Amino acid sequence: MVEVLDVFSSAYSFQEEDIRGKTVVMIDVLRASSTMATALYNGAKGVIPVGDMDDASKISHNLDSMSFLLSGEKDGIKIDGYDLGNSPLEHTPESVKDKTIILNTTNGTKAIKRSGLAKEIIIGSFLNLTSIIDHLKQLDEEVVLVCAGWRGRLSIEDLLCAGNIIYEVYSGQLPKDAKDGARVAFGLFEKFGDDIENIIKSSNYAVRLEGIVSDDDISYCCQRSIMQVLPVLKEGIITDLNGKEK
Amino acid sequence: MVEVLDVFSSAYSFQEEDIRGKTVVMIDVLRASSTMATALYNGAKGVIPVGDMDDASKISHNLDSMSFLLSGEKDGIKIDGYDLGNSPLEHTPESVKDKTIILNTTNGTKAIKRSGLAKEIIIGSFLNLTSIIDHLKQLDEEVVLVCAGWRGRLSIEDLLCAGNIIYEVYSGQLPKDAKDGARVAFGLFEKFGDDIENIIKSSNYAVRLEGIVSDDDISYCCQRSIMQVLPVLKEGIITDLNGKEK
């Protein structure tokens, strides 16, 4: 049976050694995880997460120019010269079908890099909750949920999503020996689970990027289980392990 | 009026620049903050927090050997050659009266050092909640609550204590523009505030140090507002700003 060992509230809140050989679910609700899930759901061949513009351009030089799109933001705004921003709503079937997306995203990439010793890294968001939960329930592994957070701080939307995953994996009953991080995420979800969109609309992220990131974007990312997609990172590229069952 | 800007869940969860010029409450419920408060309440002249044995011995060499005590633990056990461990219960009036305590404590000291740009650093615990809250309510300042956590992770007991402080400062009504960290701590306290001792007895700390740190120690640290003491750090030494009104 799967065991959710802990929830880490940011990319800086754990030692890399702590996740060696474990399955990691990386959660960056606003917006990297949601964008990755959406791009794959809408037909992208894969998503390559990168941490800065240098990495993005290095990778893009090795690809056929018709085969990829550069997506990314700096402080919520599309990077100059990029094809798309970091909005999931821009990653429509028309724009992403059969393309590889090079996604430039700071906190999500940091969380992925710091999870380098993991056995497997899955990308989690509210959008693909059911796929994540169904997958975890089938595992007989130790799982750690890694919230991306922001510059080392916790982000309430990531913790809520982690809490939702634990809640469903354990059918609403937190194990008695749960770790502090898991207990906090679970408790938070029990408290605010009915009001996720409102809580997230007053989150640090929403306030910080008010007028830059649209309300529609945030509302979109708060929808639960609207797509069956299981984004898994292998050799630097994230693909949909669920295949094309849509 | 005082404004509680945020709660940081560990010493690694903020940028030092973020607290420049602000008042910081440093919270390390198990056990540094509780031990500091208790030592001062029981008549210690001051507490000097240090991060390792080297620092402790350097400082002690400059002091008259009768004037100080070395307190500290490694993995919950009293350090060889030290006068006391890190248990508040060892810091009795008989042992600490008129002494300066050199307290060797990893996470608490890290949190204090990372708060170096603060205007003022106050030490908060459940034991001296009322003193903290009364003091904060009188301020017309921006306040940040810094939880010590453990090796970068959140500790549920520190977050609960932070939540309790915010709850009282704002009379149970979290401001609408509260930051994520404050909202998480506040929500956690609303959820678990009636059951603090039980929650803390199943915390990472309690489980990790079971059989080493006594149940009595943990129960002691869960008591709310049993002492009027306002430990404030000035020039490397923590003294009681409340004076001797006991």
Coordinates of C-alpha atoms in Angstrom, one line a residue:
Chain A
M1 CA 0.0 0.0 0.0
V2 CA 1.1 3.5 -0.7
E3 CA 2.4 5.6 2.2
V4 CA 2.4 9.4 1.9
L5 CA 5.5 10.2 4.1
D6 CA 5.3 13.9 4.2
V7 CA 4.5 17.2 2.6
F8 CA 7.3 19.7 2.1
S9 CA 6.1 23.3 1.9
S10 CA 8.7 24.6 -0.5
A11 CA 11.7 23.6 -2.6
Y12 CA 13.9 24.6 0.3
S13 CA 12.1 22.8 3.1
F14 CA 13.8 19.4 2.7
Q15 CA 17.2 17.8 2.2
E16 CA 17.6 16.2 -1.2
E17 CA 18.7 13.0 0.5
D18 CA 15.3 12.7 2.2
I19 CA 13.6 11.8 -1.0
R20 CA 16.1 9.4 -2.4
G21 CA 14.3 6.5 -4.1
K22 CA 10.9 7.8 -3.3
T23 CA 8.0 8.8 -5.5
V24 CA 7.5 12.6 -5.6
V25 CA 4.4 14.6 -6.5
M26 CA 5.5 18.1 -7.4
I27 CA 2.8 20.7 -6.9
D28 CA 2.8 24.2 -8.3
V29 CA -0.8 25.0 -8.7
L30 CA -0.2 28.6 -9.9
R31 CA 0.7 27.9 -12.5
A32 CA 3.4 25.6 -13.7
S33 CA 1.7 22.3 -12.7
S34 CA -1.6 23.4 -14.1
T35 CA 0.0 24.5 -17.4
M36 CA 2.0 21.3 -17.7
A37 CA -1.1 19.2 -17.2
T38 CA -3.1 21.3 -19.6
A39 CA -0.5 21.3 -22.3
L40 CA -0.2 17.5 -22.2
Y41 CA -4.0 17.1 -22.1
N42 CA -4.3 19.3 -25.1
G43 CA -1.9 17.1 -27.1
A44 CA 1.6 18.4 -26.5
K45 CA 4.2 15.6 -26.9
G46 CA 6.0 16.6 -23.8
V47 CA 7.0 19.5 -21.5
I48 CA 10.6 20.3 -20.7
P49 CA 10.8 22.3 -17.5
V50 CA 13.7 24.8 -17.4
G51 CA 14.8 27.2 -14.7
D52 CA 16.1 30.1 -16.7
M53 CA 16.3 31.6 -20.2
D54 CA 19.8 30.3 -20.8
D55 CA 18.6 26.7 -20.3
A56 CA 15.6 27.3 -22.5
S57 CA 17.6 28.6 -25.4
K58 CA 20.3 25.9 -25.1
I59 CA 17.6 23.2 -25.3
S60 CA 15.7 24.9 -28.1
H61 CA 18.9 25.1 -30.2
N62 CA 19.0 21.3 -30.3
L63 CA 15.4 20.9 -31.5
D64 CA 13.8 21.4 -34.9
S65 CA 12.3 24.9 -34.8
M66 CA 8.8 23.6 -35.9
S67 CA 8.7 21.0 -33.2
F68 CA 8.7 23.1 -30.0
L69 CA 7.2 26.1 -28.4
L70 CA 8.9 28.3 -25.8
S71 CA 6.6 29.1 -22.9
G72 CA 7.4 31.1 -19.9
E73 CA 6.9 34.2 -17.7
K74 CA 8.9 36.5 -15.6
D75 CA 6.9 38.0 -12.7
G76 CA 3.7 36.8 -14.4
I77 CA 4.4 38.4 -17.8
K78 CA 5.2 36.4 -21.0
I79 CA 9.0 36.5 -21.7
D80 CA 9.9 38.7 -24.8
G81 CA 10.3 36.5 -27.9
Y82 CA 8.5 33.5 -26.3
D83 CA 5.6 31.8 -28.1
L84 CA 3.4 31.6 -25.0
G85 CA 3.3 32.8 -21.4
N86 CA 2.8 30.5 -18.4
S87 CA -0.9 30.6 -18.6
P88 CA -2.6 27.2 -19.0
L89 CA -5.3 28.9 -21.0
E90 CA -2.8 29.8 -23.8
H91 CA -1.9 26.1 -24.1
T92 CA -4.9 25.3 -26.3
P93 CA -5.0 22.2 -28.6
E94 CA -4.5 24.5 -31.6
S95 CA -1.3 25.9 -30.2
V96 CA 0.3 22.9 -28.5
K97 CA -0.7 19.8 -30.5
D98 CA 2.3 17.5 -31.2
K99 CA 4.7 20.2 -30.0
T100 CA 7.3 19.9 -27.3
I101 CA 6.8 22.8 -24.8
I102 CA 9.9 24.3 -23.2
L103 CA 8.5 25.8 -20.0
N104 CA 10.5 28.4 -18.2
T105 CA 9.3 28.5 -14.6
T106 CA 11.3 29.3 -11.5
N107 CA 9.7 27.7 -8.4
G108 CA 8.4 24.6 -10.1
T109 CA 11.8 23.9 -11.8
K110 CA 13.6 24.4 -8.5
A111 CA 11.3 21.9 -6.8
I112 CA 11.9 19.4 -9.6
K113 CA 15.7 19.9 -9.5
R114 CA 15.8 19.5 -5.7
S115 CA 13.8 16.2 -6.2
G116 CA 16.5 14.8 -8.4
L117 CA 17.1 11.7 -6.2
A118 CA 13.5 10.7 -6.5
K119 CA 12.5 7.4 -8.1
E120 CA 9.8 9.1 -10.1
I121 CA 8.5 12.7 -10.3
I122 CA 4.8 13.2 -11.0
I123 CA 3.3 16.6 -11.6
G124 CA 0.2 17.3 -9.5
S125 CA -2.5 20.0 -9.7
F126 CA -6.1 20.4 -8.9
L127 CA -6.9 19.9 -12.6
N128 CA -5.7 16.3 -12.7
L129 CA -6.3 15.3 -9.0
T130 CA -8.1 12.0 -9.8
S131 CA -5.4 10.8 -12.1
I132 CA -2.8 11.5 -9.4
I133 CA -4.9 9.9 -6.6
D134 CA -5.8 6.8 -8.7
H135 CA -2.1 6.4 -9.6
L136 CA -0.9 6.7 -6.0
K137 CA -3.5 4.3 -4.7
Q138 CA -2.1 1.6 -7.0
L139 CA 1.5 2.1 -5.8
D140 CA 3.2 0.2 -3.1
E141 CA 5.7 2.9 -2.5
E142 CA 6.7 5.7 -0.2
V143 CA 5.5 9.0 -1.6
V144 CA 6.5 12.6 -0.8
L145 CA 4.5 15.6 -1.9
V146 CA 6.7 18.6 -2.7
C147 CA 5.0 22.0 -2.9
A148 CA 6.9 24.5 -5.1
G149 CA 6.0 27.5 -2.9
W150 CA 7.6 30.8 -3.7
R151 CA 11.2 31.8 -2.9
G152 CA 11.2 29.3 0.0
R153 CA 7.9 30.4 1.4
L154 CA 4.8 28.2 1.6
S155 CA 2.0 28.9 -0.9
I156 CA -1.4 28.2 0.4
E157 CA -2.7 26.9 -3.0
D158 CA 0.0 24.2 -3.1
L159 CA -0.5 23.1 0.5
L160 CA -4.3 22.9 -0.1
C161 CA -3.7 20.7 -3.2
A162 CA -1.3 18.5 -1.2
G163 CA -3.9 18.2 1.6
N164 CA -6.6 17.3 -1.0
I165 CA -4.4 14.5 -2.3
I166 CA -3.7 13.1 1.1
Y167 CA -7.4 13.4 2.1
E168 CA -8.4 11.3 -0.9
V169 CA -5.5 8.8 -0.7
Y170 CA -6.4 8.1 2.9
S171 CA -10.2 8.4 2.5
G172 CA -10.5 11.3 4.9
Q173 CA -8.6 9.6 7.8
L174 CA -5.1 10.9 8.3
P175 CA -2.8 8.1 9.7
K176 CA -2.0 8.7 13.4
D177 CA 1.8 8.7 12.6
A178 CA 1.5 11.4 9.9
K179 CA 4.3 13.9 9.8
D180 CA 3.9 17.6 10.6
G181 CA 3.9 18.7 7.0
A182 CA 1.2 16.2 6.1
R183 CA -0.9 17.0 9.1
V184 CA -0.8 20.8 8.3
A185 CA -1.8 20.2 4.7
F186 CA -4.5 17.8 5.6
G187 CA -5.9 20.1 8.4
L188 CA -5.8 23.0 6.0
F189 CA -7.8 21.1 3.4
E190 CA -10.3 19.9 6.0
K191 CA -10.7 23.5 7.0
F192 CA -10.8 25.3 3.6
G193 CA -11.6 22.4 1.2
D194 CA -15.1 23.7 0.5
D195 CA -13.8 27.2 -0.4
I196 CA -10.7 26.6 -2.4
E197 CA -11.3 29.1 -5.1
N198 CA -12.0 32.0 -2.7
I199 CA -8.9 31.1 -0.6
I200 CA -6.7 31.0 -3.6
K201 CA -8.1 34.2 -5.0
S202 CA -6.8 36.0 -1.9
S203 CA -3.5 34.1 -1.9
N204 CA -0.1 35.8 -2.0
Y205 CA 0.1 34.8 -5.7
A206 CA -3.2 36.3 -6.7
V207 CA -2.5 39.5 -4.8
R208 CA 1.1 39.8 -6.1
L209 CA 0.0 39.4 -9.7
E210 CA -3.3 41.2 -9.6
G211 CA -3.9 42.8 -13.0
I212 CA -1.2 40.7 -14.6
V213 CA -2.5 37.2 -14.2
S214 CA -6.2 37.1 -15.0
D215 CA -9.0 36.0 -12.7
D216 CA -9.9 33.4 -15.3
D217 CA -6.5 31.9 -15.1
I218 CA -6.8 31.5 -11.3
S219 CA -10.4 30.2 -11.5
Y220 CA -9.3 27.7 -14.1
C221 CA -6.5 26.3 -11.9
C222 CA -8.9 25.8 -9.0
Q223 CA -11.1 23.3 -10.9
R224 CA -10.7 19.8 -9.6
S225 CA -10.2 16.7 -11.7
I226 CA -11.3 18.1 -15.0
M227 CA -8.8 16.1 -17.0
Q228 CA -7.3 12.6 -16.9
V229 CA -3.6 13.2 -17.4
L230 CA -0.7 11.9 -15.4
P231 CA 2.4 14.0 -16.2
V232 CA 5.6 12.1 -15.3
L233 CA 9.2 13.3 -15.6
K234 CA 11.6 11.0 -17.3
E235 CA 15.0 12.0 -18.6
G236 CA 14.2 15.7 -18.4
I237 CA 10.9 15.6 -20.2
I238 CA 7.4 15.4 -18.8
T239 CA 5.0 13.2 -20.7
D240 CA 1.5 11.9 -20.1
L241 CA 1.7 8.4 -18.6
N242 CA -2.1 8.0 -19.1
G243 CA -1.6 8.0 -22.8
K244 CA -4.4 9.5 -24.8
E245 CA -7.4 8.2 -22.9
K246 CA -9.4 11.4 -23.0
Chain B
M1 CA -1.7 49.7 15.3
V2 CA 0.5 46.6 15.0
E3 CA 0.4 44.7 11.8
V4 CA 1.4 41.0 11.6
L5 CA 2.8 40.8 8.1
D6 CA 3.5 37.2 7.8
V7 CA 4.4 33.9 9.4
F8 CA 7.5 32.1 8.1
S9 CA 7.5 28.4 8.7
S10 CA 11.2 27.9 9.1
A11 CA 14.5 29.7 9.3
Y12 CA 15.0 29.0 5.6
S13 CA 11.6 30.2 4.4
F14 CA 12.3 33.9 4.0
Q15 CA 14.9 36.3 2.6
E16 CA 16.8 38.1 5.4
E17 CA 16.0 41.4 3.5
D18 CA 12.3 40.7 4.0
I19 CA 12.5 41.5 7.7
R20 CA 14.8 44.5 7.7
G21 CA 13.6 47.0 10.3
K22 CA 10.7 44.9 11.4
T23 CA 9.9 43.4 14.8
V24 CA 10.4 39.6 14.8
V25 CA 8.9 37.1 17.2
M26 CA 11.0 33.9 17.0
I27 CA 9.1 30.8 18.0
D28 CA 10.8 27.5 18.9
V29 CA 8.2 25.8 21.1
L30 CA 10.2 22.6 21.5
R31 CA 12.3 23.6 23.3
A32 CA 14.5 26.7 22.9
S33 CA 11.9 29.4 23.3
S34 CA 10.3 27.6 26.2
T35 CA 13.6 27.1 27.9
M36 CA 14.6 30.8 27.3
A37 CA 11.4 32.1 28.8
T38 CA 11.6 29.7 31.8
A39 CA 15.2 30.5 32.5
L40 CA 14.5 34.3 32.5
Y41 CA 11.3 33.8 34.6
N42 CA 13.3 31.8 37.1
G43 CA 15.8 34.5 37.6
A44 CA 18.5 34.0 35.0
K45 CA 20.2 37.4 34.2
G46 CA 20.2 36.6 30.5
V47 CA 20.4 33.9 27.8
I48 CA 23.0 33.9 25.1
P49 CA 21.8 31.8 22.2
V50 CA 24.6 30.0 20.3
G51 CA 24.6 27.7 17.3
D52 CA 27.4 25.3 18.1
M53 CA 29.8 24.1 20.7
D54 CA 32.6 26.3 19.4
D55 CA 30.6 29.5 19.8
A56 CA 29.5 28.3 23.3
S57 CA 33.1 27.7 24.5
K58 CA 34.4 31.0 23.0
I59 CA 31.8 33.0 24.8
S60 CA 32.2 31.1 28.0
H61 CA 36.0 31.8 28.0
N62 CA 35.2 35.5 28.4
L63 CA 33.0 35.1 31.4
D64 CA 33.7 34.5 35.1
S65 CA 33.2 30.7 35.6
M66 CA 30.7 31.3 38.4
S67 CA 28.5 33.6 36.4
F68 CA 27.2 31.4 33.7
L69 CA 25.8 28.0 32.9
L70 CA 26.2 26.0 29.7
S71 CA 23.0 24.5 28.5
G72 CA 22.4 22.5 25.4
E73 CA 21.6 19.4 23.7
K74 CA 22.5 17.4 20.7
D75 CA 19.6 15.3 19.3
G76 CA 17.8 15.9 22.5
I77 CA 20.5 14.7 24.9
K78 CA 22.5 17.0 27.2
I79 CA 25.9 17.8 25.7
D80 CA 28.8 16.2 27.5
G81 CA 30.4 18.6 30.0
Y82 CA 27.5 21.0 30.0
D83 CA 25.7 22.1 33.1
L84 CA 22.2 21.6 31.8
G85 CA 20.4 20.1 28.8
N86 CA 17.8 22.0 26.8
S87 CA 14.9 21.1 29.1
P88 CA 13.0 24.0 30.5
L89 CA 12.3 21.9 33.6
E90 CA 16.1 21.8 34.4
H91 CA 16.2 25.6 34.4
T92 CA 14.8 25.9 38.0
P93 CA 15.2 29.0 40.1
E94 CA 17.9 27.1 42.2
S95 CA 20.0 26.4 39.2
V96 CA 19.7 29.6 37.1
K97 CA 19.2 32.5 39.5
D98 CA 21.5 35.4 38.6
K99 CA 23.3 33.3 36.1
T100 CA 23.8 33.9 32.4
I101 CA 22.7 30.9 30.4
I102 CA 24.7 30.1 27.3
L103 CA 22.1 28.0 25.3
N104 CA 23.3 25.8 22.5
T105 CA 20.4 25.2 20.2
T106 CA 20.5 24.6 16.4
N107 CA 17.2 25.7 14.9
G108 CA 16.4 28.5 17.3
T109 CA 19.8 30.1 16.8
K110 CA 19.5 29.7 13.1
A111 CA 16.2 31.5 13.1
I112 CA 17.6 34.3 15.3
K113 CA 20.7 34.7 13.1
R114 CA 18.6 34.8 9.9
S115 CA 16.5 37.6 11.6
G116 CA 19.6 39.7 12.1
L117 CA 18.2 42.7 10.1
A118 CA 15.2 42.9 12.4
K119 CA 14.6 46.0 14.5
E120 CA 13.8 43.8 17.5
I121 CA 13.7 40.1 18.2
I122 CA 11.3 38.8 20.8
I123 CA 11.2 35.2 21.9
G124 CA 7.7 33.6 21.8
S125 CA 6.4 30.4 23.3
F126 CA 3.1 29.1 24.6
L127 CA 4.3 29.7 28.1
N128 CA 4.6 33.5 27.7
L129 CA 1.8 34.1 25.2
T130 CA 0.1 36.9 27.1
S131 CA 3.3 38.9 27.5
I132 CA 3.9 38.6 23.8
I133 CA 0.4 39.5 22.8
D134 CA 0.1 42.4 25.2
H135 CA 3.5 43.8 23.9
L136 CA 2.5 43.4 20.3
K137 CA -0.8 45.1 20.8
Q138 CA 1.0 48.2 22.1
L139 CA 3.2 48.4 19.1
D140 CA 2.7 50.5 16.1
E141 CA 5.0 48.4 14.0
E142 CA 5.2 45.7 11.3
V143 CA 5.7 42.3 12.9
V144 CA 6.8 39.1 11.4
L145 CA 6.6 35.7 13.2
V146 CA 9.5 33.4 12.5
C147 CA 9.0 29.8 13.3
A148 CA 12.3 27.9 13.9
G149 CA 11.1 24.7 12.4
W150 CA 13.5 21.8 11.9
R151 CA 16.2 21.7 9.2
G152 CA 14.1 23.9 7.0
R153 CA 10.8 21.9 7.6
L154 CA 7.8 23.4 9.3
S155 CA 7.1 22.2 12.8
I156 CA 3.5 22.0 13.7
E157 CA 4.0 23.3 17.3
D158 CA 5.7 26.5 16.1
L159 CA 3.0 27.2 13.5
L160 CA 0.2 26.6 16.1
C161 CA 1.9 29.0 18.5
A162 CA 2.2 31.6 15.7
G163 CA -1.5 31.0 14.9
N164 CA -2.4 31.5 18.5
I165 CA -0.5 34.8 18.6
I166 CA -2.2 36.1 15.4
Y167 CA -5.6 34.9 16.7
E168 CA -5.3 36.9 19.9
V169 CA -3.7 40.0 18.3
Y170 CA -6.6 40.2 15.8
S171 CA -9.3 39.1 18.3
G172 CA -10.1 36.0 16.2
Q173 CA -10.6 37.9 12.9
L174 CA -7.8 37.4 10.4
P175 CA -7.4 40.5 8.2
K176 CA -8.6 39.9 4.6
D177 CA -5.2 40.8 3.2
A178 CA -3.3 38.3 5.4
K179 CA -0.4 36.6 3.7
D180 CA -0.4 32.8 3.0
G181 CA 1.9 32.0 6.0
A182 CA -0.3 33.9 8.4
R183 CA -3.5 32.3 6.9
V184 CA -2.1 28.8 7.3
A185 CA -1.0 29.4 10.9
F186 CA -4.3 31.1 11.8
G187 CA -6.4 28.3 10.2
L188 CA -4.3 25.7 11.9
F189 CA -4.9 27.3 15.3
E190 CA -8.6 27.6 14.6
K191 CA -8.7 23.9 13.7
F192 CA -6.5 22.5 16.5
G193 CA -6.4 25.3 19.1
D194 CA -8.5 23.2 21.5
D195 CA -6.3 20.2 21.3
I196 CA -2.8 21.7 21.3
E197 CA -1.2 19.2 23.7
N198 CA -2.4 16.1 21.8
I199 CA -1.3 17.5 18.5
I200 CA 2.1 18.4 19.8
K201 CA 2.5 15.0 21.5
S202 CA 2.2 13.4 18.0
S203 CA 4.4 16.0 16.3
N204 CA 7.6 15.1 14.5
Y205 CA 9.6 16.4 17.4
A206 CA 7.8 14.2 20.0
V207 CA 8.1 11.1 17.9
R208 CA 11.7 11.7 16.9
L209 CA 12.8 12.2 20.5
E210 CA 10.5 9.7 22.2
G211 CA 12.2 8.2 25.1
I212 CA 14.8 11.0 25.1
V213 CA 12.7 14.0 25.8
S214 CA 10.2 13.3 28.5
D215 CA 6.4 13.7 28.2
D216 CA 6.5 16.1 31.1
D217 CA 8.8 18.4 29.1
I218 CA 6.4 18.4 26.2
S219 CA 3.3 18.9 28.4
Y220 CA 5.1 21.7 30.2
C221 CA 5.8 23.5 26.9
C222 CA 2.2 23.3 25.8
Q223 CA 0.9 25.3 28.8
R224 CA -0.4 28.7 27.7
S225 CA 0.5 32.0 29.5
I226 CA 1.8 30.6 32.7
M227 CA 4.4 33.2 33.1
Q228 CA 4.8 37.0 32.5
V229 CA 8.1 37.3 30.7
L230 CA 9.1 39.1 27.6
P231 CA 12.5 37.9 26.4
V232 CA 14.1 40.3 24.0
L233 CA 17.4 40.0 22.2
K234 CA 19.8 42.9 22.4
E235 CA 23.4 42.8 21.5
G236 CA 23.6 39.0 21.5
I237 CA 21.9 38.5 24.9
I238 CA 18.2 37.8 25.7
T239 CA 16.8 39.5 28.8
D240 CA 13.4 40.0 30.2
L241 CA 11.9 43.3 29.2
N242 CA 9.1 42.8 31.7
G243 CA 11.7 43.2 34.4
K244 CA 10.9 41.3 37.6
E245 CA 7.1 41.7 37.8
K246 CA 6.3 38.2 38.7

